[in-house]
């Protein structure tokens, strides 16, 4: 007889809303980079042609870059991940300074990395800042008439060189991501194995297990003194109250006085 298949336990890393923000932002950023290359590299511009159409696609994709994050702000999970990315702990500094970032002991990473390591936090900060700067400089280049020549010249310089920096950072991001199937599974499927989490994000795995254990713990019956008054001292209509706690003294106190 065939042995029954064992169910592999997984850990939820990213919910659908968070993955949607990441994927939409990545697509818009890729469109911006590709169209920028078609506009600024002479060989590509000549081969593709249709410069006005490429320019419009570039502008629309650039102005659309902040939209996924703004829409994702409605998700509590997305807001929680943003708060995690904004916090830099002493463990993150230790991870950055260490040369043993991937070292493990018993299948567990030696650095107490949370849901995001320091490199991911720095990458997210750079991308968020770059989007805002590119949005500002791109607005000046798209609508140049209200701005003086110095503003337009500075915006062109910053826009062009920041585009090159973004291109390098994204290549590095893809290089690391494609080398890690577990990270790809977390971003595209939303789940990872506990073994992968223990190696790369042990502190986050501990936090997740603690939350799951707290959620699975059955609620114990609260003691009588902590129950609501409506249930603790409930008396059926027509029955005498018993403030004496059913003691003989209480019964004597509640009995009608004889004349």
CSV table of C-alpha atoms in Angstrom, one decimal:
chain,number,residue,atom,x,y,z
A,1,UNK,CA,0.0,0.0,0.0
A,2,UNK,CA,1.1,3.5,-0.7
A,3,UNK,CA,2.2,5.5,2.3
A,4,UNK,CA,0.0,8.5,3.0
A,5,UNK,CA,1.5,11.8,2.0
A,6,UNK,CA,2.7,13.9,4.9
A,7,UNK,CA,1.5,17.4,5.0
A,8,UNK,CA,4.3,19.9,5.0
A,9,UNK,CA,3.8,22.7,7.5
A,10,UNK,CA,4.3,26.2,6.1
A,11,UNK,CA,4.5,29.7,7.6
A,12,UNK,CA,2.5,32.6,6.1
A,13,UNK,CA,5.0,35.3,5.3
A,14,UNK,CA,3.1,37.8,3.1
A,15,UNK,CA,-0.6,38.2,2.6
A,16,UNK,CA,-2.2,38.8,-0.8
A,17,UNK,CA,-2.4,42.6,-0.3
A,18,UNK,CA,1.3,42.9,0.5
A,19,UNK,CA,2.3,40.8,-2.5
A,20,UNK,CA,0.0,42.8,-4.7
A,21,UNK,CA,1.8,46.1,-3.7
A,22,UNK,CA,5.2,44.6,-4.3
A,23,UNK,CA,4.3,43.1,-7.7
A,24,UNK,CA,2.5,46.3,-9.0
A,25,UNK,CA,5.4,48.5,-7.9
A,26,UNK,CA,7.9,46.2,-9.5
A,27,UNK,CA,6.0,46.2,-12.8
A,28,UNK,CA,5.7,50.0,-12.8
A,29,UNK,CA,9.4,50.3,-11.9
A,30,UNK,CA,10.4,47.9,-14.7
A,31,UNK,CA,8.3,49.8,-17.2
A,32,UNK,CA,10.0,53.1,-16.2
A,33,UNK,CA,13.5,51.6,-16.6
A,34,UNK,CA,12.8,50.0,-19.9
A,35,UNK,CA,11.1,53.1,-21.4
A,36,UNK,CA,13.9,55.3,-20.0
A,37,UNK,CA,16.4,53.1,-21.8
A,38,UNK,CA,14.4,53.5,-25.0
A,39,UNK,CA,14.4,57.3,-24.6
A,40,UNK,CA,18.0,57.9,-23.6
A,41,UNK,CA,20.1,55.2,-25.3
A,42,UNK,CA,20.4,56.3,-29.0
A,43,UNK,CA,20.7,52.8,-30.4
A,44,UNK,CA,17.5,51.7,-28.6
A,45,UNK,CA,15.7,54.9,-29.5
A,46,UNK,CA,16.5,54.5,-33.2
A,47,UNK,CA,15.5,50.8,-33.2
A,48,UNK,CA,12.2,51.3,-31.4
A,49,UNK,CA,11.1,54.6,-32.7
A,50,UNK,CA,7.7,56.1,-31.7
A,51,UNK,CA,9.3,58.3,-29.1
A,52,UNK,CA,6.1,60.2,-28.2
A,53,UNK,CA,4.3,57.0,-27.3
A,54,UNK,CA,7.3,55.7,-25.3
A,55,UNK,CA,7.5,59.0,-23.5
A,56,UNK,CA,3.8,58.9,-22.5
A,57,UNK,CA,4.1,55.4,-21.2
A,58,UNK,CA,7.2,56.4,-19.2
A,59,UNK,CA,5.3,59.4,-17.7
A,60,UNK,CA,2.2,57.4,-16.8
A,61,UNK,CA,4.2,54.6,-15.2
A,62,UNK,CA,6.3,57.1,-13.2
A,63,UNK,CA,3.2,59.0,-11.8
A,64,UNK,CA,1.6,55.6,-11.0
A,65,UNK,CA,4.5,54.4,-8.9
A,66,UNK,CA,3.2,55.7,-5.5
A,67,UNK,CA,-0.4,54.3,-6.2
A,68,UNK,CA,0.1,50.7,-5.2
A,69,UNK,CA,1.6,51.7,-1.8
A,70,UNK,CA,-1.2,54.2,-1.2
A,71,UNK,CA,-3.8,51.6,-2.0
A,72,UNK,CA,-2.0,49.0,0.1
A,73,UNK,CA,-2.2,51.3,3.1
A,74,UNK,CA,-5.8,50.1,3.6
A,75,UNK,CA,-4.3,46.7,4.5
A,76,UNK,CA,-3.4,46.2,8.2
A,77,UNK,CA,-0.8,43.7,7.2
A,78,UNK,CA,0.9,46.1,4.8
A,79,UNK,CA,0.9,48.8,7.5
A,80,UNK,CA,2.5,46.3,9.9
A,81,UNK,CA,5.2,45.4,7.4
A,82,UNK,CA,5.9,49.1,6.9
A,83,UNK,CA,6.4,49.6,10.6
A,84,UNK,CA,8.8,46.7,10.7
A,85,UNK,CA,10.8,48.1,7.8
A,86,UNK,CA,11.0,51.5,9.6
A,87,UNK,CA,12.6,50.0,12.7
A,88,UNK,CA,16.3,49.5,12.9
A,89,UNK,CA,17.4,47.5,15.9
A,90,UNK,CA,20.8,46.7,17.4
A,91,UNK,CA,20.5,43.2,15.9
A,92,UNK,CA,20.3,44.8,12.4
A,93,UNK,CA,23.5,46.7,13.0
A,94,UNK,CA,25.1,43.4,14.1
A,95,UNK,CA,23.9,41.7,10.9
A,96,UNK,CA,25.3,44.5,8.8
A,97,UNK,CA,28.7,44.4,10.5
A,98,UNK,CA,29.0,40.7,10.6
A,99,UNK,CA,30.6,38.5,7.9
A,100,UNK,CA,28.7,35.4,9.0
A,101,UNK,CA,25.2,36.6,8.0
A,102,UNK,CA,24.3,33.2,6.6
A,103,UNK,CA,25.9,31.1,9.4
A,104,UNK,CA,23.6,28.7,11.2
A,105,UNK,CA,23.8,26.4,14.2
A,106,UNK,CA,21.5,23.4,14.2
A,107,UNK,CA,19.7,24.8,11.2
A,108,UNK,CA,19.0,28.2,12.9
A,109,UNK,CA,20.6,31.5,11.9
A,110,UNK,CA,23.0,32.9,14.5
A,111,UNK,CA,21.7,36.4,14.1
A,112,UNK,CA,18.3,37.2,15.6
A,113,UNK,CA,16.8,38.5,12.3
A,114,UNK,CA,13.2,39.6,12.4
A,115,UNK,CA,10.8,39.5,9.4
A,116,UNK,CA,13.1,41.7,7.4
A,117,UNK,CA,16.9,41.8,7.6
A,118,UNK,CA,18.9,45.0,7.6
A,119,UNK,CA,19.6,44.7,3.8
A,120,UNK,CA,15.9,44.5,3.0
A,121,UNK,CA,15.2,47.5,5.2
A,122,UNK,CA,17.8,49.6,3.5
A,123,UNK,CA,16.6,48.5,0.1
A,124,UNK,CA,13.0,49.4,1.0
A,125,UNK,CA,14.1,52.8,2.3
A,126,UNK,CA,16.1,53.5,-0.8
A,127,UNK,CA,13.2,52.5,-3.2
A,128,UNK,CA,10.7,54.6,-1.3
A,129,UNK,CA,12.9,57.6,-1.2
A,130,UNK,CA,13.9,57.1,-4.9
A,131,UNK,CA,10.2,57.0,-5.9
A,132,UNK,CA,9.5,60.3,-4.2
A,133,UNK,CA,12.6,62.0,-5.7
A,134,UNK,CA,11.9,60.6,-9.2
A,135,UNK,CA,8.3,61.8,-8.8
A,136,UNK,CA,9.4,65.3,-8.0
A,137,UNK,CA,12.1,65.6,-10.6
A,138,UNK,CA,9.9,63.9,-13.2
A,139,UNK,CA,7.2,66.5,-12.5
A,140,UNK,CA,9.6,69.3,-13.3
A,141,UNK,CA,10.7,67.6,-16.5
A,142,UNK,CA,7.2,66.8,-17.6
A,143,UNK,CA,5.9,70.4,-16.9
A,144,UNK,CA,9.0,72.5,-17.4
A,145,UNK,CA,7.4,75.9,-18.1
A,146,UNK,CA,6.8,77.1,-14.5
A,147,UNK,CA,10.4,76.3,-13.4
A,148,UNK,CA,13.6,78.3,-14.0
A,149,UNK,CA,16.5,76.9,-15.9
A,150,UNK,CA,18.5,76.0,-12.8
A,151,UNK,CA,15.6,73.9,-11.5
A,152,UNK,CA,15.2,72.1,-14.9
A,153,UNK,CA,19.0,71.5,-15.1
A,154,UNK,CA,19.2,70.1,-11.6
A,155,UNK,CA,16.1,68.0,-12.0
A,156,UNK,CA,17.6,66.5,-15.2
A,157,UNK,CA,20.9,65.7,-13.5
A,158,UNK,CA,19.3,64.1,-10.5
A,159,UNK,CA,16.7,62.2,-12.5
A,160,UNK,CA,19.3,60.7,-14.9
A,161,UNK,CA,21.8,59.6,-12.3
A,162,UNK,CA,19.2,58.3,-9.9
A,163,UNK,CA,17.8,56.2,-12.7
A,164,UNK,CA,21.2,54.6,-13.0
A,165,UNK,CA,21.4,54.0,-9.3
A,166,UNK,CA,17.9,52.4,-9.2
A,167,UNK,CA,18.9,50.1,-12.1
A,168,UNK,CA,22.0,48.9,-10.2
A,169,UNK,CA,20.0,48.4,-6.9
A,170,UNK,CA,17.3,46.4,-8.7
A,171,UNK,CA,19.8,44.2,-10.4
A,172,UNK,CA,21.3,43.4,-7.0
A,173,UNK,CA,17.8,42.8,-5.5
A,174,UNK,CA,17.0,40.4,-8.3
A,175,UNK,CA,20.4,38.7,-8.0
A,176,UNK,CA,19.8,37.9,-4.3
A,177,UNK,CA,16.2,37.0,-4.8
A,178,UNK,CA,16.8,34.5,-7.7
A,179,UNK,CA,19.4,32.7,-5.7
A,180,UNK,CA,17.0,32.1,-2.8
A,181,UNK,CA,14.0,29.9,-3.8
A,182,UNK,CA,12.5,30.3,-0.3
A,183,UNK,CA,12.4,34.1,-0.7
A,184,UNK,CA,10.7,33.7,-4.1
A,185,UNK,CA,8.1,31.4,-2.6
A,186,UNK,CA,7.4,33.9,0.2
A,187,UNK,CA,6.8,36.7,-2.2
A,188,UNK,CA,5.0,34.9,-5.0
A,189,UNK,CA,3.1,32.2,-3.0
A,190,UNK,CA,3.0,34.0,0.4
A,191,UNK,CA,4.3,31.1,2.4
A,192,UNK,CA,7.7,29.6,3.4
A,193,UNK,CA,8.8,26.5,5.2
A,194,UNK,CA,9.8,26.7,8.9
A,195,UNK,CA,13.2,25.5,8.0
A,196,UNK,CA,13.8,28.5,5.7
A,197,UNK,CA,12.5,30.9,8.3
A,198,UNK,CA,14.7,29.4,11.0
A,199,UNK,CA,17.8,29.9,8.8
A,200,UNK,CA,17.1,33.4,7.6
A,201,UNK,CA,14.6,35.0,10.0
A,202,UNK,CA,14.7,33.1,13.3
A,203,UNK,CA,13.4,35.9,15.5
A,204,UNK,CA,10.4,36.3,13.2
A,205,UNK,CA,9.7,32.6,13.3
A,206,UNK,CA,9.7,32.7,17.1
A,207,UNK,CA,7.3,35.6,17.0
A,208,UNK,CA,5.0,33.7,14.6
A,209,UNK,CA,5.0,30.6,16.7
A,210,UNK,CA,4.3,32.5,19.9
A,211,UNK,CA,1.3,34.2,18.2
A,212,UNK,CA,0.0,30.9,16.9
A,213,UNK,CA,0.4,29.3,20.3
A,214,UNK,CA,-1.5,32.1,21.9
A,215,UNK,CA,-4.3,31.9,19.3
A,216,UNK,CA,-4.6,28.1,19.8
A,217,UNK,CA,-4.7,28.2,23.6
A,218,UNK,CA,-8.3,27.6,24.8
A,219,UNK,CA,-9.8,30.2,27.0
A,220,UNK,CA,-10.2,29.1,30.6
A,221,UNK,CA,-13.4,29.8,32.4
A,222,UNK,CA,-13.0,33.1,34.3
A,223,UNK,CA,-13.4,33.0,38.1
A,224,UNK,CA,-16.7,34.0,39.7
A,225,UNK,CA,-15.4,37.4,40.8
A,226,UNK,CA,-14.4,38.3,37.3
A,227,UNK,CA,-17.7,37.4,35.7
A,228,UNK,CA,-20.1,40.2,34.6
A,229,UNK,CA,-22.6,41.3,37.2
A,230,UNK,CA,-25.5,40.2,35.0
A,231,UNK,CA,-24.4,36.5,35.3
A,232,UNK,CA,-22.7,36.5,38.6
A,233,UNK,CA,-25.6,37.6,40.8
A,234,UNK,CA,-28.5,36.5,38.5
A,235,UNK,CA,-31.6,35.7,40.5
A,236,UNK,CA,-34.8,34.3,39.0
A,237,UNK,CA,-37.8,36.6,39.5
A,238,UNK,CA,-39.7,35.8,42.6
A,239,UNK,CA,-36.8,34.2,44.4
A,240,UNK,CA,-35.4,35.8,47.5
A,241,UNK,CA,-31.9,37.3,47.3
A,242,UNK,CA,-29.2,35.6,49.3
A,243,UNK,CA,-26.6,38.1,50.3
A,244,UNK,CA,-25.4,35.8,53.1
A,245,UNK,CA,-24.0,33.3,50.6
A,246,UNK,CA,-26.5,30.5,51.6
A,247,UNK,CA,-25.3,30.5,55.2
A,248,UNK,CA,-27.6,30.0,58.1
A,249,UNK,CA,-26.9,33.5,59.2
A,250,UNK,CA,-28.0,34.8,55.8
A,251,UNK,CA,-31.1,32.7,55.8
A,252,UNK,CA,-32.1,34.1,59.3
A,253,UNK,CA,-31.5,37.6,58.0
A,254,UNK,CA,-33.8,37.0,55.0
A,255,UNK,CA,-36.6,35.3,56.9
A,256,UNK,CA,-39.6,37.5,57.6
A,257,UNK,CA,-39.6,39.0,61.1
A,258,UNK,CA,-42.3,37.6,63.4
A,259,UNK,CA,-44.2,40.0,65.4
